[in-house]
mmCIF file of C-alpha atoms in Angstrom:
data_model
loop_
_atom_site.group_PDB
_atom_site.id
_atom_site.type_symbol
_atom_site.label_atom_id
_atom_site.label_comp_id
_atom_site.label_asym_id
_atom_site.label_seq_id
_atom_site.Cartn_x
_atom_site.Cartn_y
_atom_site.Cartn_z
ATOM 1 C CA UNK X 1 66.126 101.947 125.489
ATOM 2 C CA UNK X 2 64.621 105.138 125.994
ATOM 3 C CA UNK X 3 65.127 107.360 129.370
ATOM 4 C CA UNK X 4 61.326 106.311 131.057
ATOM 5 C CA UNK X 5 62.595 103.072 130.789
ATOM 6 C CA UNK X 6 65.900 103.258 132.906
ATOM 7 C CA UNK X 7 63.122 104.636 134.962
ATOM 8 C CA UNK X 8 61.275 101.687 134.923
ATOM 9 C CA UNK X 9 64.418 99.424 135.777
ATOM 10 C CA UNK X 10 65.948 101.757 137.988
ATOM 11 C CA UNK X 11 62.670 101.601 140.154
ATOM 12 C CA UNK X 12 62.622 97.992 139.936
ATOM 13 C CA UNK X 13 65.855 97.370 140.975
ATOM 14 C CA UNK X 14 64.966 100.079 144.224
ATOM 15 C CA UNK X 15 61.758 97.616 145.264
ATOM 16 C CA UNK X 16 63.503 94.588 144.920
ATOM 17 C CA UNK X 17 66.817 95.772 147.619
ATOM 18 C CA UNK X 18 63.641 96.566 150.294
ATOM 19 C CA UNK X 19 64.476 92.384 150.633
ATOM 20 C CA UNK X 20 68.074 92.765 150.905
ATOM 21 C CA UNK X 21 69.623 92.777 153.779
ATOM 22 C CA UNK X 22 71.039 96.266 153.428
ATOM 23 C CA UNK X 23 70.050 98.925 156.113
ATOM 24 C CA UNK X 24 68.811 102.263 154.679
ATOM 25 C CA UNK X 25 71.086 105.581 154.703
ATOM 26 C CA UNK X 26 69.903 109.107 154.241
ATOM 27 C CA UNK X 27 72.063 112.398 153.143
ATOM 28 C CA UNK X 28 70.285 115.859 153.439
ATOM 29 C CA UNK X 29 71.785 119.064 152.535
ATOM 30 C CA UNK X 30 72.457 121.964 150.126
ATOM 31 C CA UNK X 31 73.351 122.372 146.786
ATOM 32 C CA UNK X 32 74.818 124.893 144.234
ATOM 33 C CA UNK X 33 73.157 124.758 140.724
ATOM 34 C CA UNK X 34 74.767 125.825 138.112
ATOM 35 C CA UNK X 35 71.564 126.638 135.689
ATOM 36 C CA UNK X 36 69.816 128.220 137.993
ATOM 37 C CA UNK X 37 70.479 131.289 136.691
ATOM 38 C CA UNK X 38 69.781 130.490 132.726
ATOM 39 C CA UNK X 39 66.664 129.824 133.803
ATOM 40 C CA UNK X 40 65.658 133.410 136.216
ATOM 41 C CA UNK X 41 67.356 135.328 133.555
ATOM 42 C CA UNK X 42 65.541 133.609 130.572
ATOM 43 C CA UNK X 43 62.080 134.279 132.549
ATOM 44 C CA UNK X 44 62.936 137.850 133.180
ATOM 45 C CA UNK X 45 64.063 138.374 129.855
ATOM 46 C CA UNK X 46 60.412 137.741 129.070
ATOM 47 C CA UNK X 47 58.800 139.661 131.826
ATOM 48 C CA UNK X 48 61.322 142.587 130.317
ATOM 49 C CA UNK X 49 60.568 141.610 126.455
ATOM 50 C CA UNK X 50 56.717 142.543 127.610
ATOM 51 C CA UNK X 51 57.373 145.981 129.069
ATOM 52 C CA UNK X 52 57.549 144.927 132.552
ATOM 53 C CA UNK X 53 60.758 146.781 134.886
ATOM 54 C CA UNK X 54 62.596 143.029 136.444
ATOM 55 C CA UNK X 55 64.489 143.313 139.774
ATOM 56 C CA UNK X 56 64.907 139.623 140.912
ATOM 57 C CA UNK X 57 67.807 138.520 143.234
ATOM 58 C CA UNK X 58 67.621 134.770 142.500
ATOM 59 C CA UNK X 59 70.434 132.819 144.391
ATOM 60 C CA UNK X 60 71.184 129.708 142.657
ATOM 61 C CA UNK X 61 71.313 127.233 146.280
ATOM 62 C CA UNK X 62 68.831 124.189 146.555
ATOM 63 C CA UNK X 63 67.815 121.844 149.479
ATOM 64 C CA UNK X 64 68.305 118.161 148.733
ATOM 65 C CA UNK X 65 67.846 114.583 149.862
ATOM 66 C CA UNK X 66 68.602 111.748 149.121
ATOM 67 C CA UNK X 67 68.148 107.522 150.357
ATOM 68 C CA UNK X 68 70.134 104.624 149.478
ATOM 69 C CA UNK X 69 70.817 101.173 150.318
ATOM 70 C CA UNK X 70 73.839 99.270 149.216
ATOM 71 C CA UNK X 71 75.223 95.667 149.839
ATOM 72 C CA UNK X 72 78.660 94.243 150.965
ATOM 73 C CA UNK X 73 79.552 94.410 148.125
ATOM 74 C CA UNK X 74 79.695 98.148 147.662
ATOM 75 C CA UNK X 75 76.850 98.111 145.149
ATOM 76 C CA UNK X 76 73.785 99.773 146.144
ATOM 77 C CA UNK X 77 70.445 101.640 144.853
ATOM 78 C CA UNK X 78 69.076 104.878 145.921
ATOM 79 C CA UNK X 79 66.466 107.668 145.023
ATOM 80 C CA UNK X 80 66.895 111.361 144.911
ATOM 81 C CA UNK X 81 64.598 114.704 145.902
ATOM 82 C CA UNK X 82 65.918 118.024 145.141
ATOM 83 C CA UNK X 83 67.903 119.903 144.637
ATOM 84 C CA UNK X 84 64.333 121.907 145.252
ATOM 85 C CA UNK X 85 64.291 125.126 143.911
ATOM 86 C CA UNK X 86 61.970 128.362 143.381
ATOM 87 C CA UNK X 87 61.225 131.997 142.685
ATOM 88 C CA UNK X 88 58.312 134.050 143.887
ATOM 89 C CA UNK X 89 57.606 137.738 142.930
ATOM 90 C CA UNK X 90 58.745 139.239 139.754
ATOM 91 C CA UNK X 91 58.436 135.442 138.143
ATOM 92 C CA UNK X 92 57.423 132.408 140.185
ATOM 93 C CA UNK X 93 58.474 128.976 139.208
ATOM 94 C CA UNK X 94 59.302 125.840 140.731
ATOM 95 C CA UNK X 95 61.520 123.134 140.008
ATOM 96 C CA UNK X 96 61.794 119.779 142.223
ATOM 97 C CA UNK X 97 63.879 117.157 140.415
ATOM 98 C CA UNK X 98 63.043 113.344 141.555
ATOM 99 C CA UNK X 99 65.689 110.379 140.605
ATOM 100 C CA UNK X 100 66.651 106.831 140.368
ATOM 101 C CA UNK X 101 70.208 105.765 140.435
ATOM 102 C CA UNK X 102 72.748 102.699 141.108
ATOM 103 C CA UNK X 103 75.923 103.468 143.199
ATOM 104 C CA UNK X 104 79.001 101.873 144.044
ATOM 105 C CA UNK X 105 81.272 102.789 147.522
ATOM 106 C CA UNK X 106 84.849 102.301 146.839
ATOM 107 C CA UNK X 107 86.063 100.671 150.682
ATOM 108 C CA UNK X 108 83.612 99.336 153.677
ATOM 109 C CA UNK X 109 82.600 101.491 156.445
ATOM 110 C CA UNK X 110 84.076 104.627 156.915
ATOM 111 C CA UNK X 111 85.442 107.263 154.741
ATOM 112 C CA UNK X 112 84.913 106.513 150.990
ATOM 113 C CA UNK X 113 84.467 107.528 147.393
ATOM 114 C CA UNK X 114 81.236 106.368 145.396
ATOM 115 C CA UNK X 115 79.780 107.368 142.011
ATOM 116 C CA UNK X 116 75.860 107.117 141.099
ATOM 117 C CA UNK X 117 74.405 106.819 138.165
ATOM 118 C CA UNK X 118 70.717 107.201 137.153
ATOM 119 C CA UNK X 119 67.647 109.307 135.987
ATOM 120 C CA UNK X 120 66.308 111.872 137.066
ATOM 121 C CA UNK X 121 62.971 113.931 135.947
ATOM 122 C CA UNK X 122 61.796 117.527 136.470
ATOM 123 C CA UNK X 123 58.965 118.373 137.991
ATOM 124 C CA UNK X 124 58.561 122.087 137.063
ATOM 125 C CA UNK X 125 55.856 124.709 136.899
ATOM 126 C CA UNK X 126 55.549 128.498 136.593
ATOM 127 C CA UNK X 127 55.626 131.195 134.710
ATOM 128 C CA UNK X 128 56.594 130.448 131.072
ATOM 129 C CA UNK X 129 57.172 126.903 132.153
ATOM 130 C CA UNK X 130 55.875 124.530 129.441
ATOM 131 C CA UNK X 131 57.428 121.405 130.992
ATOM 132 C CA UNK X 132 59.723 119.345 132.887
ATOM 133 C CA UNK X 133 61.897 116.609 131.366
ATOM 134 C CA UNK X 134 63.896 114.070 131.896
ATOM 135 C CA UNK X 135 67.804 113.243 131.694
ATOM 136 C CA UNK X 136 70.975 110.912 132.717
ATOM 137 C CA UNK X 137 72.492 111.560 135.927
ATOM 138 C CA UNK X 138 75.988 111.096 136.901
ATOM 139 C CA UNK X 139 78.118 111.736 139.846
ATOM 140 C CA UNK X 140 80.809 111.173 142.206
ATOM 141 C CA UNK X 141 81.519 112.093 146.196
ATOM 142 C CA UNK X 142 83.168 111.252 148.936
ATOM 143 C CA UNK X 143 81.850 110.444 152.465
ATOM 144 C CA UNK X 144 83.038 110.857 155.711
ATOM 145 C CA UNK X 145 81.442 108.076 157.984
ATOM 146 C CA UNK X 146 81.936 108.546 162.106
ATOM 147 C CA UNK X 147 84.313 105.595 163.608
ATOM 148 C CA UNK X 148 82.367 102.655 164.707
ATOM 149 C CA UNK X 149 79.970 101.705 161.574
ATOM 150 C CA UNK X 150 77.689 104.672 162.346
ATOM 151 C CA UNK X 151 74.980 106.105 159.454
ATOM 152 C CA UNK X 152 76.410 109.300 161.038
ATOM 153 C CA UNK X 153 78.643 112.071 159.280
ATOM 154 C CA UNK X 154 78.859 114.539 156.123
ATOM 155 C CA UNK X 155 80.192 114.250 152.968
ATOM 156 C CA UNK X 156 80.077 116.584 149.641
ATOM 157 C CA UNK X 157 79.666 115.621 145.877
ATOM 158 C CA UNK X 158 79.905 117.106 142.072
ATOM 159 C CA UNK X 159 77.275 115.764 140.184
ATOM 160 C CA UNK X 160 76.013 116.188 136.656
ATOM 161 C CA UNK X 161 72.002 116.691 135.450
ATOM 162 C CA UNK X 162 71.232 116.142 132.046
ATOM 163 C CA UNK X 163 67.209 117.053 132.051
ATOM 164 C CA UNK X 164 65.892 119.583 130.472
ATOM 165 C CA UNK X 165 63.149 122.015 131.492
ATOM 166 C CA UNK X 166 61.041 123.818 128.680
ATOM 167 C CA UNK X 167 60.660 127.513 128.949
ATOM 168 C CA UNK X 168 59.294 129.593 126.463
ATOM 169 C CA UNK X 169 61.687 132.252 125.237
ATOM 170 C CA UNK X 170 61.033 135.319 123.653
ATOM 171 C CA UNK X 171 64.502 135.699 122.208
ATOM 172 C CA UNK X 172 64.358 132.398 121.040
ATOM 173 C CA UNK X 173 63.511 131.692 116.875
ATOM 174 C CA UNK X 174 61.047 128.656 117.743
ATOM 175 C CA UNK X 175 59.110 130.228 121.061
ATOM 176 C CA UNK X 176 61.516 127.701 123.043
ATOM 177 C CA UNK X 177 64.101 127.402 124.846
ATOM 178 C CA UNK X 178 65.710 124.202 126.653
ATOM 179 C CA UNK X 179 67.038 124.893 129.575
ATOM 180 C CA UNK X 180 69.337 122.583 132.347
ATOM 181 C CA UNK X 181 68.492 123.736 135.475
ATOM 182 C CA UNK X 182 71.080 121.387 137.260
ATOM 183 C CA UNK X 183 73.589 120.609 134.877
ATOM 184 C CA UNK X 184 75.791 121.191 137.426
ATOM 185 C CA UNK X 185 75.520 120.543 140.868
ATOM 186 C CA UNK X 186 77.992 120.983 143.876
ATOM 187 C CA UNK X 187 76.367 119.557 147.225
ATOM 188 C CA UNK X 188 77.248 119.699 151.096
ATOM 189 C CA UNK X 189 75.496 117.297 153.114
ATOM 190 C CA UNK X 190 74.861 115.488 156.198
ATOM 191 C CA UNK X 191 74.687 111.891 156.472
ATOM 192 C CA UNK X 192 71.928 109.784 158.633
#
């Protein structure tokens, strides 16, 4: 099975819990990426490579957001915007990475660990930007729930991005160079 079609059954599986029970839950926040920076410095390597003087401060922090809904059972399906990212001056680009996963909460209400596990795909333009991709997704967190079965709270989560977004590279021997934006990820967010 290729990746579009975890895709396909990831979104299917999404639809078909808008009939469960389940109430919706919503996390929104910031997050670290650790390729970030691969990806400025390959662009301004370019810009450099071309004759061009490069002084870009690029700091490697994303907004993200994320929905879920999940059953008694502690299994659940969600979706995934962001960690949104972008540079404008010296070299412009953006990246906005979209995703599908399943999830499973370790405990009932309250404070508890999960992991996800999806897709995700890279939508990415700019300059040098030949394309987006897409990739696994894994990751793990814990949440911290306010007393009383409230949506309310924060929680924080390490999370890995397998995707790949195509850059062209003039150091590179092919033109190319593959690039994981978010391999990374360390996110801070707040629960809703």
């Amino acid at each position: 099975m290729n990746r579009y079609h975890v895709f396909v059954v990831l979104a299917v599986l999404l639809l078909a819990s808008g009939t469960a029970s389940a109430d919706w839950k919503f996390a929104a926040g910031a997050t670290y990426l650790s390729g970030m920076t691969d990806l400025s410095d390959t662009l301004e390597d370019n810009l450099e490579d071309r004759g061009f003087v490069v002084d870009t401060l690029v700091i490697p922090i994303g907004a993200s957001f994320q929905g879920y809904t999940e059953w008694d059972s502690g299994f659940g399906v969600g979706f995934s915007l962001g960690p949104a990212m972008a540079a404008f001056g010296d070299i412009d680009f953006f990246n906005i990475p979209i995703g599908l996963d399943a999830r499973y909460s370790f405990g009932s209400d309250g404070n508890r660990p999960y992991i996800r596990l999806g897709g995700r795909y890279h939508i990415a333009n700019g300059d040098d930007i030949e394309s987006g991709g897409a990739g696994p997704f894994a990751a793990v967190g814990y949440e911290f729930r306010d007393s009383g079965g409230s949506n309310s709270g924060w929680g924080f989560e390490l999370a890995y991005d397998g995707a790949e977004i195509e850059v062209v590279s003039t150091r590179s021997v092919t033109g190319f160079e593959d690039i994981k934006a978010a391999e990374v990820m360390l996110s801070v967010f707040v629960l809703f």
